[in-house]
Coordinates of C-alpha atoms and ligand atoms in Angstrom, one line a residue:
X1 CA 74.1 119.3 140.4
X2 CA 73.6 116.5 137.9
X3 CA 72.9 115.9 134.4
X4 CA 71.2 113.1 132.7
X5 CA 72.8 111.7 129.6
X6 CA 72.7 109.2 127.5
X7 CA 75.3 107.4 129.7
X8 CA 74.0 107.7 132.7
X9 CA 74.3 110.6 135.2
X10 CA 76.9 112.7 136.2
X11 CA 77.6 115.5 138.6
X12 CA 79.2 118.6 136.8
X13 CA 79.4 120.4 139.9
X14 CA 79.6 119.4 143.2
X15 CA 80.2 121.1 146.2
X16 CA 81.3 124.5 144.6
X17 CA 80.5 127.4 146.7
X18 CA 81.2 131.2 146.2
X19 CA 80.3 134.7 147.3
X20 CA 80.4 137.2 145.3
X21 CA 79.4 141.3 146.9
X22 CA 78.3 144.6 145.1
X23 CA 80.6 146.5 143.4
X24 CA 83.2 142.7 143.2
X25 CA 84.4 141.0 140.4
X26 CA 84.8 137.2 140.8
X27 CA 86.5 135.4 138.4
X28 CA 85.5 131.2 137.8
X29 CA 88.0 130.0 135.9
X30 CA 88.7 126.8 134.4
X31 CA 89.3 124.2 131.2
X32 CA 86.5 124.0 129.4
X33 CA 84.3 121.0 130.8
X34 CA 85.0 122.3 134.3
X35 CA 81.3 122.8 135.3
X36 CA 81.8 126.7 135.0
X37 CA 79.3 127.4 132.2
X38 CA 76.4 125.0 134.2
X39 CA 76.9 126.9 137.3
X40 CA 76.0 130.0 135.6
X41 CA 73.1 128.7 134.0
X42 CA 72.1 127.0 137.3
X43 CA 72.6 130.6 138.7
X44 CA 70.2 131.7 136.6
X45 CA 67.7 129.4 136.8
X46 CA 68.5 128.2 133.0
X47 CA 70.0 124.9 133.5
X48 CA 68.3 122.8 130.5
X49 CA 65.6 121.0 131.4
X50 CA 64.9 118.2 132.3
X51 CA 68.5 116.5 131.9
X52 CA 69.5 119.3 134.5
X53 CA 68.7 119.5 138.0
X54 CA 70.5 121.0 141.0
X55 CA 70.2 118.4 143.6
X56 CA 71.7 120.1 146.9
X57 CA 72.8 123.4 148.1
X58 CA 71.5 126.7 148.1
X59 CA 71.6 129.8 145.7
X60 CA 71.1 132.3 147.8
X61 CA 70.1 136.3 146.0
X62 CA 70.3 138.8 148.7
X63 CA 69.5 136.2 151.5
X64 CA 66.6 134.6 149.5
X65 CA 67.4 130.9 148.4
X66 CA 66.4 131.0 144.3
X67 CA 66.4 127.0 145.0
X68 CA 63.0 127.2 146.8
X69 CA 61.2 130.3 144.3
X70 CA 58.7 128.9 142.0
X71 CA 60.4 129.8 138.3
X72 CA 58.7 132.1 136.8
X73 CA 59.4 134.7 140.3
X74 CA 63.1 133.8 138.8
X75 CA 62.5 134.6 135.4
X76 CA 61.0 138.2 137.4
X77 CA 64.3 138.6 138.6
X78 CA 66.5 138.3 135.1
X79 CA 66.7 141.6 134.0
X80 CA 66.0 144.0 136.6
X81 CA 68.0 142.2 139.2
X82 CA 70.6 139.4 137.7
X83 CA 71.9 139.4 133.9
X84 CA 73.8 137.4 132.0
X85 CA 76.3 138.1 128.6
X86 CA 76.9 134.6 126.7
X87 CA 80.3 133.1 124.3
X88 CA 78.3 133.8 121.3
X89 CA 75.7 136.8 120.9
X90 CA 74.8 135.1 117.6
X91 CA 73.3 132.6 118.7
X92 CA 71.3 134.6 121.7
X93 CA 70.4 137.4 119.4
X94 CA 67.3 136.8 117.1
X95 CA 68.6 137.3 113.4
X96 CA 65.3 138.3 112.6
X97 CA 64.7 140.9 114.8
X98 CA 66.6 144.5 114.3
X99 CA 69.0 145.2 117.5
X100 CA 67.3 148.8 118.7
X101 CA 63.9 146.3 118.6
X102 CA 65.9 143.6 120.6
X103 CA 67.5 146.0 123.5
X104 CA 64.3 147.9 123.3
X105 CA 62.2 145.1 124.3
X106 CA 64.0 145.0 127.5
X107 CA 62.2 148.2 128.8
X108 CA 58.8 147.8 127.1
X109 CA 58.2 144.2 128.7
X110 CA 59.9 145.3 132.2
X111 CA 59.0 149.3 132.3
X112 CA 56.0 149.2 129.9
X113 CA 57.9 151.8 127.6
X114 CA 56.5 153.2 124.5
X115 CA 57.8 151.8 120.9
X116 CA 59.2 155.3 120.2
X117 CA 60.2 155.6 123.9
X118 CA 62.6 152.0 124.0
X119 CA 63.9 153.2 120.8
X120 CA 65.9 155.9 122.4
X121 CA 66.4 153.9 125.5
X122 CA 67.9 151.5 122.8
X123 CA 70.5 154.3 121.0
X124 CA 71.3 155.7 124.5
X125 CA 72.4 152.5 125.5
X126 CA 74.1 151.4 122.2
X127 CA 76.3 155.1 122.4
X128 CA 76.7 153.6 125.8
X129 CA 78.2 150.5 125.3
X130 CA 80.5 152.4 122.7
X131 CA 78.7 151.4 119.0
X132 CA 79.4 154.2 116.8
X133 CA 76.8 155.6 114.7
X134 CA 73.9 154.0 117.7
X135 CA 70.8 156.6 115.5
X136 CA 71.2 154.2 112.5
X137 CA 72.8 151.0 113.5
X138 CA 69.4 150.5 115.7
X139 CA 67.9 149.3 112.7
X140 CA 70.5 146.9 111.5
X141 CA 70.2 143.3 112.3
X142 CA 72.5 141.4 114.3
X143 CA 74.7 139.7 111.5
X144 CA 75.2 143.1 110.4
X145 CA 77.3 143.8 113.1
X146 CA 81.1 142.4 114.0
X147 CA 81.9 140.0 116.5
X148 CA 82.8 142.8 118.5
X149 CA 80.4 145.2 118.3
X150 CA 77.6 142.4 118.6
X151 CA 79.0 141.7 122.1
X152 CA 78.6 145.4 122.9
X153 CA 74.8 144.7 121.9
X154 CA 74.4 142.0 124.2
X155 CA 76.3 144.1 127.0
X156 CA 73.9 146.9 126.3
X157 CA 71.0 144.2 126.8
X158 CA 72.2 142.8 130.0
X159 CA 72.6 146.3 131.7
X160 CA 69.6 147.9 129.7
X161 CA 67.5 147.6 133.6
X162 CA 70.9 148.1 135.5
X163 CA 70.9 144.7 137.1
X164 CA 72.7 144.4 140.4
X165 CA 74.2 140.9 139.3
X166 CA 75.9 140.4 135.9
X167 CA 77.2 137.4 134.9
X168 CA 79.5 137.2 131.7
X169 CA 80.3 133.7 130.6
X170 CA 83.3 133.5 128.1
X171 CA 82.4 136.9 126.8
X172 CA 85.3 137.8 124.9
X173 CA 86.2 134.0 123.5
X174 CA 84.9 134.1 119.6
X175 CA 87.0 137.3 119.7
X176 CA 90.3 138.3 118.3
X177 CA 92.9 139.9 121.2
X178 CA 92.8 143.0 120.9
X179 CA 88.7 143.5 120.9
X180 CA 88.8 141.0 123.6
X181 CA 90.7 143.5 125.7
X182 CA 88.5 146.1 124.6
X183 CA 85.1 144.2 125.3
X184 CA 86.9 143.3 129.0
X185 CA 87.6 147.3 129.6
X186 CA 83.9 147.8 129.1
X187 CA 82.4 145.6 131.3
X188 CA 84.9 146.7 133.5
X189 CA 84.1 150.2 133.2
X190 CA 80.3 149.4 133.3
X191 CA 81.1 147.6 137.0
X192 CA 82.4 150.5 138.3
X193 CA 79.7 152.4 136.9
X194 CA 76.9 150.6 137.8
X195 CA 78.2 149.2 141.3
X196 CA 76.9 145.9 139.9
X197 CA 78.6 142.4 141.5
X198 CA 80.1 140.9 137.9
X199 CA 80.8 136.5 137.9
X200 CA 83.2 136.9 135.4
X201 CA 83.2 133.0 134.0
X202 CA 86.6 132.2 131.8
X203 CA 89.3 129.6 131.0
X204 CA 91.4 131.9 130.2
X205 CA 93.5 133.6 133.0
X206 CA 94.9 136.6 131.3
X207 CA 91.9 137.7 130.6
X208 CA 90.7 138.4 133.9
X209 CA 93.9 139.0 135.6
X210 CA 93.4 143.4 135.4
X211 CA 90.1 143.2 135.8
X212 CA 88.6 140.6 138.4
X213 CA 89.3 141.3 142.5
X214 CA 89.2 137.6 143.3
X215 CA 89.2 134.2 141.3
X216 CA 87.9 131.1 142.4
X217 CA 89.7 127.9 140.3
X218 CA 87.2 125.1 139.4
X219 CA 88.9 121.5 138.2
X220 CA 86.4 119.1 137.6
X221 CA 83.0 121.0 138.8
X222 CA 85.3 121.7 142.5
X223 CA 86.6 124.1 143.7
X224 CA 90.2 124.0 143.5
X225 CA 91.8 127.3 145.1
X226 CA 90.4 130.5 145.6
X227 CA 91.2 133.7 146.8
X228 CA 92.4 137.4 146.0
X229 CA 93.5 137.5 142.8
X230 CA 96.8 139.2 142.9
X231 CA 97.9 136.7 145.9
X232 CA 97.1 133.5 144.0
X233 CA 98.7 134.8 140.9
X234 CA 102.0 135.8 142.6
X235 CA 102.1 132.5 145.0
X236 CA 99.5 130.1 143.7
X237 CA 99.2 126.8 146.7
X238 CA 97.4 124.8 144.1
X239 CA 99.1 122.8 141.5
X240 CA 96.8 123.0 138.9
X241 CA 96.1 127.0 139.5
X242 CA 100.7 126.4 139.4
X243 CA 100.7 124.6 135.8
X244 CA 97.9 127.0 134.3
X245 CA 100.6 130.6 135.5
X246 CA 103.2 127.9 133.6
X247 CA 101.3 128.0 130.5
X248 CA 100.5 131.0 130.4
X249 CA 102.2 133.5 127.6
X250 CA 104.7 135.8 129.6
X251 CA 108.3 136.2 129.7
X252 CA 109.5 132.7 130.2
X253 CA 111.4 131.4 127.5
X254 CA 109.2 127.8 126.9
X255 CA 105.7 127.9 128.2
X256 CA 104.6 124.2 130.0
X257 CA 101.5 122.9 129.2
X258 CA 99.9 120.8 131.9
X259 CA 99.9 117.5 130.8
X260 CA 97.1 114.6 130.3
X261 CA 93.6 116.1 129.8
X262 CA 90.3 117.0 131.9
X263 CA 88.9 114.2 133.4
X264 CA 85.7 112.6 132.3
X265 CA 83.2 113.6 134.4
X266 CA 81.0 110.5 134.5
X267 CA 84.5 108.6 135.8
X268 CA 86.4 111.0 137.9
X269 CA 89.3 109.4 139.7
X270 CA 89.4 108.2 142.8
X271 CA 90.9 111.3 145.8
X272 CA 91.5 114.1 144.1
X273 CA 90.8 115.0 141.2
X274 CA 93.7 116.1 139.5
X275 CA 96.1 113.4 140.9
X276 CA 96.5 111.7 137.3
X277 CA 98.2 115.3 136.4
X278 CA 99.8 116.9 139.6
X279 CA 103.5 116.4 139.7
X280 CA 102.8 116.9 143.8
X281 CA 101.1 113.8 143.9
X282 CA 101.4 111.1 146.6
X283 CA 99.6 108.3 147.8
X284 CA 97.4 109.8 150.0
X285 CA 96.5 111.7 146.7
X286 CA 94.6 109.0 145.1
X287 CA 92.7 107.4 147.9
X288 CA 91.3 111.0 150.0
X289 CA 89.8 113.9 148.4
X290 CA 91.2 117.0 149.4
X291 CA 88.5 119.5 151.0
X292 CA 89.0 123.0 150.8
X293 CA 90.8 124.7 153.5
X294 CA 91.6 128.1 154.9
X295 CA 95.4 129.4 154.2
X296 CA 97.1 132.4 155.6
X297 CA 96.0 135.7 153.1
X298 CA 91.6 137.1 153.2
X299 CA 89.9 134.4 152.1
X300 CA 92.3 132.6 150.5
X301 CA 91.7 128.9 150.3
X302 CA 92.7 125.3 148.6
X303 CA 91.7 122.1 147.9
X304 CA 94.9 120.3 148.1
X305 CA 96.8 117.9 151.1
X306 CA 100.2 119.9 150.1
X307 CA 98.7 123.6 149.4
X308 CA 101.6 124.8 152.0
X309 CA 104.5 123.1 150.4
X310 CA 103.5 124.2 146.9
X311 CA 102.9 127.9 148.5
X312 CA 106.4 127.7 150.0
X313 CA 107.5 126.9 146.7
X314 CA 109.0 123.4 147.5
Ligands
SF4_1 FE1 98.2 117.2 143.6 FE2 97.6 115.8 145.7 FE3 97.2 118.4 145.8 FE4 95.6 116.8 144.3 S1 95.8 116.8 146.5 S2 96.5 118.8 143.7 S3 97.1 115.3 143.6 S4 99.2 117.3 145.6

C-alpha cells in the first residue's frame, strides 16, 4: 500500500498478511503510526482517495478478491456483510441527526424498512447494545450521549444488519478504563452472539489480551510476530512484541519503556526494522530484513533472525 504526501511516497504497509475465520477474534496491534488503522480502511475499501492506493496483494472476502470488485459492489457489502466501529463516534456520527434516525437508517436503505418500523429496529438495538432508557434516548442527538454510551451507538450501528465481519479500530481509546473494559465485554459478547469474525485493531495490549484468540504484531506496516495469543504473551520470540509485555502495567516493580521511537515511514532503516531499538541486534540486523517464519506452536510465526533465542529466553 502507499500513500502520496507532500514528501513524496511512502508504503504504510507492506507485505502484511492475516486470516481471520468466523466466530475468531484477531487482534492487530501496534504503536500508533504502525499502518494498523490504513489496513482497516484498506479493508474496507475506505482508504482516502486519491493519496491512497493499495498497490499489491489481495483482500480476499469469502474467496472473492475485494481488490478486483468495482467500488460501489464494496460499498454493497459494508453493512450487511463487513462493519466497521471507529476511535471516535463523534466524529462518524452526524451531530445533526438524532441517533434512533442514524441506526435506523441502516435498515430503511439496506431492508427498505418503514420510518416507524427502523425506529424500533433502532430501540431494540440500543437496549441491545446496553443504553438505558433506548424508548427516549432515540431522539437525543449524539453529543447528548457520553463517550461511552456513544460507542455503544456506533456498536449498535455496525451490527444493526448482523455483518459477518466487524472490524473495531481503537474502539475503546477516547475512553476512561473502566468503560473501556465495559465497551471490550460487549463486543465480546456480541462475537459470541453473532458468530461474527471481529479484527480487533489496538495499540494497546491489555486491552485485547481477555478478549482476542490470536494477535498479529505490526512494527512499521510489517508484520512482526503472530500467533495465539496466550502463547505469544507467555513466551513472546519477538523483541519488540518482548519490550511492549515489559511496559506493560503488571506486577513488576519498574515498567521498561522501549526505547527510541517509531520509525519514519518515508525512511525506514535499512534490514529490519526495528534494529535501531532491539537490544538483540547484530550485524546481520541492519543489512537483511527478516521475513516471517514458521515456529513451533499453531500458527505461530516471527519476523526476526533470532526469534528462537529470544523464545528460549537467552
Ligand atoms: Fe532485533 Fe535483529 Fe530480530 Fe530485528 S531481526 S528484531 S534487530 S534481533
Amino acid at each position: 500500500m502507499q500513500f502520496r504526501t507532500p514528501t513524496g511516497v511512502i508504503t504504510p504497509v507492506d507485505g502484511l498478511g492475516f486470516t481471520v475465520a468466523p466466530g475468531e477474534t484477531l487482534a492487530v496491534l501496534g504503536e500508533s503510526g504502525s499502518g494498523k488503522s490504513v489496513t482497516a480502511q484498506a479493508l474496507m475499501g475506505l482508504l482516502p482517495r486519491p493519496a491512497g492506493r493499495v498497490t499489491g496483494g489481495r483482500i480476499c472476502y469469502d474467496g472473492v478478491d475485494l481488490l478486483g470488485l468495482p467500488p460501489a459492489e464494496v460499498r454493497r457489502l459494508r453493512g450487511p456483510e463487513m462493519a466497521m466501529v471507529f476511535q471516535d463516534p463523534l466524529s462518524s456520527l452526524n451531530p445533526v441527526f438524532r441517533v434512533g434516525a442514524q441506526i435506523g437508517e441502516m435498515f430503511r436503505r439496506h431492508r427498505g424498512a418503514s420510518r416507524r418500523e427502523a425506529r424500533a429496529a433502532a430501540i431494540d438495538l440500543m437496549k441491545r447494545v446496553g443504553i438505558p432508557d433506548a424508548a427516549t434516548r432515540v431522539d437525543d442527538y449524539p453529543h447528548q450521549f457520553s463517550g461511552g454510551m456513544r460507542q455503544r451507538v456506533m456498536i449498535a450501528m455496525a451490527i444493526a444488519l448482523n455483518p459477518r465481519l466487524l472490524i473495531a479500530d481503537e474502539p475503546t481509546t477516547a475512553l476512561d478504563v473502566t468503560v473501556q473494559a465495559q465497551v471490550m465485554a460487549l463486543l465480546a459478547g456480541l462475537q459470541r452472539e453473532y458468530g461474527m469474525a471481529m479484527v480487533l485493531i489496538t495499540h494497546d495490549l491489555g486491552v485485547v489480551a481477555d478478549v482476542a484468540d490470536r494477535m498479529l504484531l505490526v512494527y512499521a506496516g510489517r508484520a512482526a510476530e503472530t500467533g495465539r495469543i496466550r502463547e505469544v504473551y507467555d513466551r513472546p520470540a519477538h523483541p519488540y512484541t518482548a519490550g511492549l509485555m515489559a511496559s506493560l502495567p503488571g506486577d513488576q516493580e519498574r515498567l521498561t519503556p522501549i526505547p527510541g521511537a517509531p520509525p519514519n515511514l518515508a525512511a525506514l532503516p535499512p534490514g529490519c526494522a526495528f534494529h535501531p531499538r532491539c537490544p538483540y541486534a547484530i550485524d546481520r540486523c541492519r543489512d537483511e530484513r527478516p521475513l516471517l517464519h514458521a515456529l513451533p506452536g499453531a500458527g505461530r510465526a516471527a519476523a526476526c533472525h533470532r526469534a528462537q533465542e529470544v523464545l528460549d529466553g537467552a
